[in-house]
Coordinates of C-alpha atoms and ligand atoms in Angstrom, one line a residue:
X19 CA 153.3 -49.6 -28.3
X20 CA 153.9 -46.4 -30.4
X21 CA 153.2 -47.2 -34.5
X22 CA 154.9 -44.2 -35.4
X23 CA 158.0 -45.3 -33.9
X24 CA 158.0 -49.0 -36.0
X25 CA 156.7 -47.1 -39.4
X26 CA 159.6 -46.4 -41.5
X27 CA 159.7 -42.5 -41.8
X28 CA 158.7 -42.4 -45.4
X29 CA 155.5 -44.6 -45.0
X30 CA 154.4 -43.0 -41.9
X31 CA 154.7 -39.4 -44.3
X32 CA 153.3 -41.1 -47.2
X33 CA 150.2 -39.0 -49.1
X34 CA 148.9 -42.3 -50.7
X35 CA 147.4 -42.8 -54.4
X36 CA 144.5 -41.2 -54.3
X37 CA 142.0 -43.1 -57.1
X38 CA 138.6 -42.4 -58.7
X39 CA 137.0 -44.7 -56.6
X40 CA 138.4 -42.9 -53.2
X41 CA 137.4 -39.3 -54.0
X42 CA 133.3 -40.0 -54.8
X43 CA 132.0 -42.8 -52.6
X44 CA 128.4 -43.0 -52.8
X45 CA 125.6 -44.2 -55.5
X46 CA 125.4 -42.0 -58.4
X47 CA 123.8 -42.7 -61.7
X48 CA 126.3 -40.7 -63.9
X49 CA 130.1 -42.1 -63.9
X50 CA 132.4 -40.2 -65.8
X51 CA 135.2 -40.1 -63.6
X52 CA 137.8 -43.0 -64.3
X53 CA 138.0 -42.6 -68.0
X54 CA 136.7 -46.5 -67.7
X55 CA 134.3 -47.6 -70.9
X56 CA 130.6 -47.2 -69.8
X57 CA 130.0 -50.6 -71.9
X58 CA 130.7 -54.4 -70.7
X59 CA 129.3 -54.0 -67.4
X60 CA 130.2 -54.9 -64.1
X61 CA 133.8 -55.4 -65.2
X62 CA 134.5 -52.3 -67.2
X63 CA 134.2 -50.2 -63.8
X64 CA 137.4 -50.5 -61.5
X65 CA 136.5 -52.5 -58.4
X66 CA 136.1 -51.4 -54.9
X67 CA 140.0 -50.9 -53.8
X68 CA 139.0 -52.0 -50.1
X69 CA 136.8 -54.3 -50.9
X70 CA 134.2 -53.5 -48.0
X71 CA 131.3 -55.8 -49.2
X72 CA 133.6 -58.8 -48.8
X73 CA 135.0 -57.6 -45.9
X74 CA 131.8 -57.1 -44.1
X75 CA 131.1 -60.9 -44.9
X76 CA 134.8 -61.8 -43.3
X77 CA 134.3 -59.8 -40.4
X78 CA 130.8 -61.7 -39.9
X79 CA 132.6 -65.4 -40.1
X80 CA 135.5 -64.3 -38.5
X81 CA 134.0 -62.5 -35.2
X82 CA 136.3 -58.7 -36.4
X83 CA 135.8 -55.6 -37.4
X84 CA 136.0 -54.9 -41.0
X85 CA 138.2 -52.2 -41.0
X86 CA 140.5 -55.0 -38.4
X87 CA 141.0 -56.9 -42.4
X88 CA 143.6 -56.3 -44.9
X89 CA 142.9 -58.6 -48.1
X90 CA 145.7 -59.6 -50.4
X91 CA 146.8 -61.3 -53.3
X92 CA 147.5 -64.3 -50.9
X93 CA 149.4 -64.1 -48.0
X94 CA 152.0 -63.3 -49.9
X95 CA 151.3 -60.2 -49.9
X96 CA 150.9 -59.1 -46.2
X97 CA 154.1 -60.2 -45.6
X98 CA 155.5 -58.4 -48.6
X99 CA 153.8 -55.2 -47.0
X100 CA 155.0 -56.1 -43.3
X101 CA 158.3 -55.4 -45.0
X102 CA 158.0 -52.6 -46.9
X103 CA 155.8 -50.7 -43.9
X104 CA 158.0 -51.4 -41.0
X105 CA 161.9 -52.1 -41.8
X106 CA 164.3 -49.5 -43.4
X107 CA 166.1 -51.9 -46.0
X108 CA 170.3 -51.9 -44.9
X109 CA 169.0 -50.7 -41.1
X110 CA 166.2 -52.7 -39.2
X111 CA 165.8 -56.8 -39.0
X112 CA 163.3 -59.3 -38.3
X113 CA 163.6 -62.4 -36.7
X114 CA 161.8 -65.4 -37.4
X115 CA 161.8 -69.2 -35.9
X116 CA 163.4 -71.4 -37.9
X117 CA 162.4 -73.5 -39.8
X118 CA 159.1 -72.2 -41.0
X119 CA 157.7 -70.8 -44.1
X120 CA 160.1 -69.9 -46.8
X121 CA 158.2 -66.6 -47.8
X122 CA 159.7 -64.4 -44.9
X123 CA 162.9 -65.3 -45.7
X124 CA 162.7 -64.3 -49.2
X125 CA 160.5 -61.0 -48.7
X126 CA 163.7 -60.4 -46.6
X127 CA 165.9 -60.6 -49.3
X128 CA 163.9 -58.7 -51.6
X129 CA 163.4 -55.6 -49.4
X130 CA 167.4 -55.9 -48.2
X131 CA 166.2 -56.3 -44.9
X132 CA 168.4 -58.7 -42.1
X133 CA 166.6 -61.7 -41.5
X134 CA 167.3 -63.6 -38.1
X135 CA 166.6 -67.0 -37.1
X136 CA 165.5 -68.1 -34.0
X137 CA 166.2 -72.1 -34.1
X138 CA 163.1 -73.9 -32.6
X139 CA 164.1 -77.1 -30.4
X140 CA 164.8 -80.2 -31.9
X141 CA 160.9 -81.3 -31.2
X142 CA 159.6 -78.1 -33.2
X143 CA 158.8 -76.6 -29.7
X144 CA 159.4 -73.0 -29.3
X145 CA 161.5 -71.1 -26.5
X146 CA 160.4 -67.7 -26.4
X147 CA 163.6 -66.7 -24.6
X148 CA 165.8 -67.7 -27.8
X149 CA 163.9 -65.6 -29.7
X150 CA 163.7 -62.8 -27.5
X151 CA 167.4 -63.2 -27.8
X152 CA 167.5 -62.9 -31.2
X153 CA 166.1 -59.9 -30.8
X154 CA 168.0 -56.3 -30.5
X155 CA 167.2 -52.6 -30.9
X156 CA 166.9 -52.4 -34.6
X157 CA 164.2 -55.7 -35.0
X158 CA 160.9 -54.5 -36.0
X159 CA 158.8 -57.6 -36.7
X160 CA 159.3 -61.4 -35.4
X161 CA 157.6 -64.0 -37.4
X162 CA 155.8 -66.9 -35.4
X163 CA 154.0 -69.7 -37.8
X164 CA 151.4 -71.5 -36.2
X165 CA 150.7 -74.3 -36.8
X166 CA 154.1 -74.1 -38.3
X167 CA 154.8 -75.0 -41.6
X168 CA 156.9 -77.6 -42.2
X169 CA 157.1 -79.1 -39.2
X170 CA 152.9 -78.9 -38.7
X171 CA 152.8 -78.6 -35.0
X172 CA 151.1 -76.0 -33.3
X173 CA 153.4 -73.8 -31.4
X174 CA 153.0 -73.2 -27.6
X175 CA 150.7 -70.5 -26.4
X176 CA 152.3 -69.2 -23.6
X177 CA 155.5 -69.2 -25.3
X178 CA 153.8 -67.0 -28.3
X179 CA 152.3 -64.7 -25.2
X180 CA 155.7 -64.1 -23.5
X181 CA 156.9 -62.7 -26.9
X182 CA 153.7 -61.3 -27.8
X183 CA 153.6 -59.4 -24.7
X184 CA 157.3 -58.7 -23.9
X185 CA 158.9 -58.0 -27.7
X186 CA 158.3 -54.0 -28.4
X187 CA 157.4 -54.3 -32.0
X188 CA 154.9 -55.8 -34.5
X189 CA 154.3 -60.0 -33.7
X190 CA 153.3 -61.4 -36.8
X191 CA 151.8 -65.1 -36.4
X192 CA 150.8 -66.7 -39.4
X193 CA 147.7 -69.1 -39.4
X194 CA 147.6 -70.4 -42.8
X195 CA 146.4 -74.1 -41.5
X196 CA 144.5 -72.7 -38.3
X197 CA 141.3 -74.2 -39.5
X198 CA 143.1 -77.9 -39.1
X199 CA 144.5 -76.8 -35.7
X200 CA 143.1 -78.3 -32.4
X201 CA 143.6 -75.2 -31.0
X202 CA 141.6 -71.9 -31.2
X203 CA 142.7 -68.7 -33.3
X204 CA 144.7 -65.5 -32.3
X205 CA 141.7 -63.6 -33.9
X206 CA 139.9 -63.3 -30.6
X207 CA 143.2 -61.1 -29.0
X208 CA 143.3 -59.4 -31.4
X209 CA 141.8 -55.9 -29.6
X210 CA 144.0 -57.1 -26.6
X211 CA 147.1 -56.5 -28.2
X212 CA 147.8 -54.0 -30.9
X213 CA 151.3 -54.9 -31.8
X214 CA 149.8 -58.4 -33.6
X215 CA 149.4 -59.6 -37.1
X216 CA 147.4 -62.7 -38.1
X217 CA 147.8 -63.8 -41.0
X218 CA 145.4 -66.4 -43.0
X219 CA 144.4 -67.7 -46.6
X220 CA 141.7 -68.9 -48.3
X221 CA 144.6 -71.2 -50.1
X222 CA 144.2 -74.2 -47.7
X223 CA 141.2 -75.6 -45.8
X224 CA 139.3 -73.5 -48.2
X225 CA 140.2 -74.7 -51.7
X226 CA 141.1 -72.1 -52.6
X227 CA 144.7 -71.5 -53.7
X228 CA 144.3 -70.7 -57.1
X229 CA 142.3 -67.9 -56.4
X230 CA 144.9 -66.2 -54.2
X231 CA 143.5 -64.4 -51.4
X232 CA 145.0 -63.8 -48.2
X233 CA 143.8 -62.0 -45.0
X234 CA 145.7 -60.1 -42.5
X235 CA 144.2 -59.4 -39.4
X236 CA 145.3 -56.3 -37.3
X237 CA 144.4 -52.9 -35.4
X238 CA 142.8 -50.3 -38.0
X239 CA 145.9 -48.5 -37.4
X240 CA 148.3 -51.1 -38.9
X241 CA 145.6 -52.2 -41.6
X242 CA 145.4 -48.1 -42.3
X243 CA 149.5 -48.7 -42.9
X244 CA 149.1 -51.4 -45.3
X245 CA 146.3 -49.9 -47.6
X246 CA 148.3 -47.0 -48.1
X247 CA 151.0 -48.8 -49.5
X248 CA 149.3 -51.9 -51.3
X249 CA 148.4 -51.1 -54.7
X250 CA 145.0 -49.6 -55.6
X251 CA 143.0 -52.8 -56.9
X252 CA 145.1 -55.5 -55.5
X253 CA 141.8 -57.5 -55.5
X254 CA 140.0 -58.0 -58.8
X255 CA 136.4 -58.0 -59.2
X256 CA 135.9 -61.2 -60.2
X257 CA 138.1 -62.6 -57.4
X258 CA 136.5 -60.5 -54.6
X259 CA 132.9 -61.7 -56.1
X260 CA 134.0 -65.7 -56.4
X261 CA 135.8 -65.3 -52.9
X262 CA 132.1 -63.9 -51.7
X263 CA 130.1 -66.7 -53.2
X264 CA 132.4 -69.7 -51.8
X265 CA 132.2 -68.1 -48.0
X266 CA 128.0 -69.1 -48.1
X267 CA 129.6 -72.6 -48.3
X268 CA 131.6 -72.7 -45.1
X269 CA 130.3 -75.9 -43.8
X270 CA 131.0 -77.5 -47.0
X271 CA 134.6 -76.2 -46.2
X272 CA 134.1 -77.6 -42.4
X273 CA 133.5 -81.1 -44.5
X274 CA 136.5 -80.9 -46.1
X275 CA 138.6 -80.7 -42.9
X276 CA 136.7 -82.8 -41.4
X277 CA 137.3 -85.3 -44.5
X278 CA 141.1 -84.4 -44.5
X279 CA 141.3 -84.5 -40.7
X280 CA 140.5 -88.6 -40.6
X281 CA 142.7 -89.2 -44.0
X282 CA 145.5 -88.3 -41.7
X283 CA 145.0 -90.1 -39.2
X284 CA 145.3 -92.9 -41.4
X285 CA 148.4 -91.9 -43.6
X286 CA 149.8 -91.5 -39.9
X287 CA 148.5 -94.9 -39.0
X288 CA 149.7 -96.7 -42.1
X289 CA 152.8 -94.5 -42.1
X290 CA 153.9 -96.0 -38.7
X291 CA 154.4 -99.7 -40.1
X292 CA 157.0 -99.2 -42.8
X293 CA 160.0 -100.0 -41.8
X294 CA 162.0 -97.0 -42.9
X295 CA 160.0 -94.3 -41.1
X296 CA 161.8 -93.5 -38.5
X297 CA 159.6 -90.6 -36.8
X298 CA 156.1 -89.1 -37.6
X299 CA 156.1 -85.6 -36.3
X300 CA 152.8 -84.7 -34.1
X301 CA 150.7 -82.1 -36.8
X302 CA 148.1 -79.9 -36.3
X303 CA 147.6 -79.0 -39.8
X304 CA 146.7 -80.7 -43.2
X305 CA 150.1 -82.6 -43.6
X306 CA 152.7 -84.9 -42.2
X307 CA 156.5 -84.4 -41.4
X308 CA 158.0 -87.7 -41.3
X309 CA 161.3 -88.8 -41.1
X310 CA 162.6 -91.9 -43.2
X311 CA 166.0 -93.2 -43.3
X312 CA 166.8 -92.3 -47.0
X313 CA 164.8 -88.8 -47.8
X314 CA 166.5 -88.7 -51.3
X315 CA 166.4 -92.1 -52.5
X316 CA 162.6 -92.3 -51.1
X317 CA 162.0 -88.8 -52.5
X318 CA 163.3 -89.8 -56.2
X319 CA 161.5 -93.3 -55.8
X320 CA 157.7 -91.4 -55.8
X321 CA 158.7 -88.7 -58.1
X322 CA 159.3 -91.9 -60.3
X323 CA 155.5 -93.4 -59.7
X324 CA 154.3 -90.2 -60.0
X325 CA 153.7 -89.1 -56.8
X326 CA 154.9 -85.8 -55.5
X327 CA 156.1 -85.4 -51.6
X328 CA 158.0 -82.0 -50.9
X329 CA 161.6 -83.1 -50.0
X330 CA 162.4 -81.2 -46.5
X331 CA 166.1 -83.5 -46.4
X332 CA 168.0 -79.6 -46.7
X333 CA 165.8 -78.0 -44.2
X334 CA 167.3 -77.0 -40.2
X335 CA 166.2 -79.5 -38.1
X336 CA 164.6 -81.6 -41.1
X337 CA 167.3 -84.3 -41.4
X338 CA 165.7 -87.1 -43.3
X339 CA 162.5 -85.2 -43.9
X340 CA 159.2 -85.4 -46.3
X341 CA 156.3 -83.2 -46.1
X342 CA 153.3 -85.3 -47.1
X343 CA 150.1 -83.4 -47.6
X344 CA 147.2 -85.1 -47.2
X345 CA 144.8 -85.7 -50.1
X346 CA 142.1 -87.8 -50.6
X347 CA 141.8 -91.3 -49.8
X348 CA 142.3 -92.7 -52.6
X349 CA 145.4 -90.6 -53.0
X350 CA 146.6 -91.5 -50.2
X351 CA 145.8 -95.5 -50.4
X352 CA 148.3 -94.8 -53.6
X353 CA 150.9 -93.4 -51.8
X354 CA 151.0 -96.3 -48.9
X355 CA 150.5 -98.5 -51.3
X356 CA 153.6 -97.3 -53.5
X357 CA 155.4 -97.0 -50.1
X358 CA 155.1 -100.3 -49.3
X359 CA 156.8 -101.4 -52.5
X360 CA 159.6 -99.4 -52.2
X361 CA 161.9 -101.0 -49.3
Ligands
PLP4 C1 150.5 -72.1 -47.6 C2 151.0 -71.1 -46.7 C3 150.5 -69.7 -46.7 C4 149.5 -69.4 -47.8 O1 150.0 -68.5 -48.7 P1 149.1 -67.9 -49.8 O2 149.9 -66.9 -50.4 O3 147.9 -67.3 -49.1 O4 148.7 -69.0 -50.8 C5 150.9 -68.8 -45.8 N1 151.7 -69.2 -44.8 C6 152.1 -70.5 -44.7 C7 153.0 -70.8 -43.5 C8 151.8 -71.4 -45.6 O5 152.3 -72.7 -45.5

């Protein structure tokens, strides 16, 4: 693969914002160089724009390199930089499976950039080779969610390979609800094939989502692409410190999922007997796709109780669809219950 080739020409030429923190590096005892105020320490000194001491602890957890980590302010904002470092808005495209996760769609639009989809079968399976004909000489990035979000089912391996492997441009797969998934991460081909981008958050298994902070995992190359165009401090101090303290509690996190992974077996299991589900997609993350004869009416019925299901009627290959994440029991005894009511 040749990076300079899928860098857009201004990016590649790019002499990036060069801060305070960048020029002097080491310990010193004496900071006058930021024109920050020497009182209300730690937080009147700007914070550590790559964020090294956090990423150190990723890299441990996560079996990488720390310079293979891009943090951001959620996923969000990888993708938002996948953009605006590979595709020349009005020129190049992307393509992406569809459906999936709204966000690529709309970073599209924002950077003016052609978004193609690639439908997925009617089972949420993927075909590599409809991608791959999605695909012409002006796509710079195809976007693979997996597990994929809304349909929650992990997407075939060998069918990611043959696009990993045969696309000549940048492969991003999103792993947002990885640590739910059955199957093991991209993380560990990562040094086997430079032209990937994994994406994952601390938004989901991890409790997290308020705090919004998103890792991308790529070569140093690509991650050397992204930090010169994301902004100085994208992560905060206090952020980067909190994110820090919550990864010593990892098992607490494994818990959770663990916690999460039996509640849905039972929203699946109670889902089943009412009448007016007509389908429960397979999942592989931390929600349900189900299909019910009357998405609206059922939809407006629990906003009415007070229960809030996301409405996936609109959506390609959705037809009749609600996305039901899974909470806690008794959160979910609520829902059945309210369920059973209803029709
Ligand atoms: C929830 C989700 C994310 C996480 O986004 P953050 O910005 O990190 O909160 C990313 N990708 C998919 C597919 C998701 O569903």
């Amino acid at each position: 693969m040749n990076l300079q080739k899928l860098v857009r020409t201004n990016i590649y030429a790019l002499k990036p914002y060069s801060c305070a923190r960048d020029e002097f590096k080491g310990e010193a005892s004496v900071y006058l160089d930021a024109n920050e105020n020497p009182m209300n320490a730690p937080y009147n000194r700007y914070p550590d724009p790559l964020q090294w001491k956090l990423k150190e602890k990723i890299a441990k957890i996560k079996h990488v390199c720390p310079d293979q980590i891009m943090l951001g302010n959620g996923s969000d904002e990888p993708i938002d930089l996948v953009f605006r470092v590979f595709c020349e808005p009005e020129e190049d495209n992307v393509v992406a499976i569809e459906p999936t996760y709204g966000m690529y769609k709309v970073c599209a639009d924002i950077n003016n950039v052609e978004y193609r989809k690639a439908l997925l079968n009617d089972d949420f399976t993927l075909d590599a080779d409809r991608v791959l004909a999605a695909v012409n000489a002006k796509t710079k990035v195809v976007f693979l969610c997996s597990p994929n979000n809304p349909s929650g089912n992990l997407l075939n391996r060998s069918e990611m390979l043959k696009i990993v492997e045969n696309f000549d441009g940048i492969v991003v797969i999103d792993e947002a609800y990885v640590d739910f998934s059955s199957e093991k991460s991209w993380l560990e081909e990562l040094s086997n094939y430079p032209n990937i981008i994994i994406l994952q958050t601390f938004s989901k298994a991890w409790g997290l989502a308020s705090v919004r902070c998103g890792m991308a995992f790529a070569s140093p190359e690509i991650i050397t692409y992204f930090n010169k165009v994301k902004y100085p401090y994208n992560i905060n101090l206090l952020t980067q410190n909190f994110v820090s303290e919550q990864l010593d509690h990892e098992a607490r996190k494994n818990e959770w999922v663990k916690m999460l992974l039996e509640q849905r077996d039972y929203l699946e299991k109670e889902l089943k007997k009412l009448p007016f589900v007509e389908k429960i997609y397979p999942t592989d993350a931390n929600f349900l796709l189900v299909k019910v004869q009357d998405a609206n009416a059922a939809y407006h019925e629990l906003v009415s109780k007070g229960i809030i299901v996301r409405n996936r009627n609109q959506v390609s290959l959705c037809r009749g669809g609600l996305r039901i994440t899974v909470g806690t029991a008794e959160e979910n005894r609520t829902l059945i219950a309210e369920l059973r009511k209803m029709f």
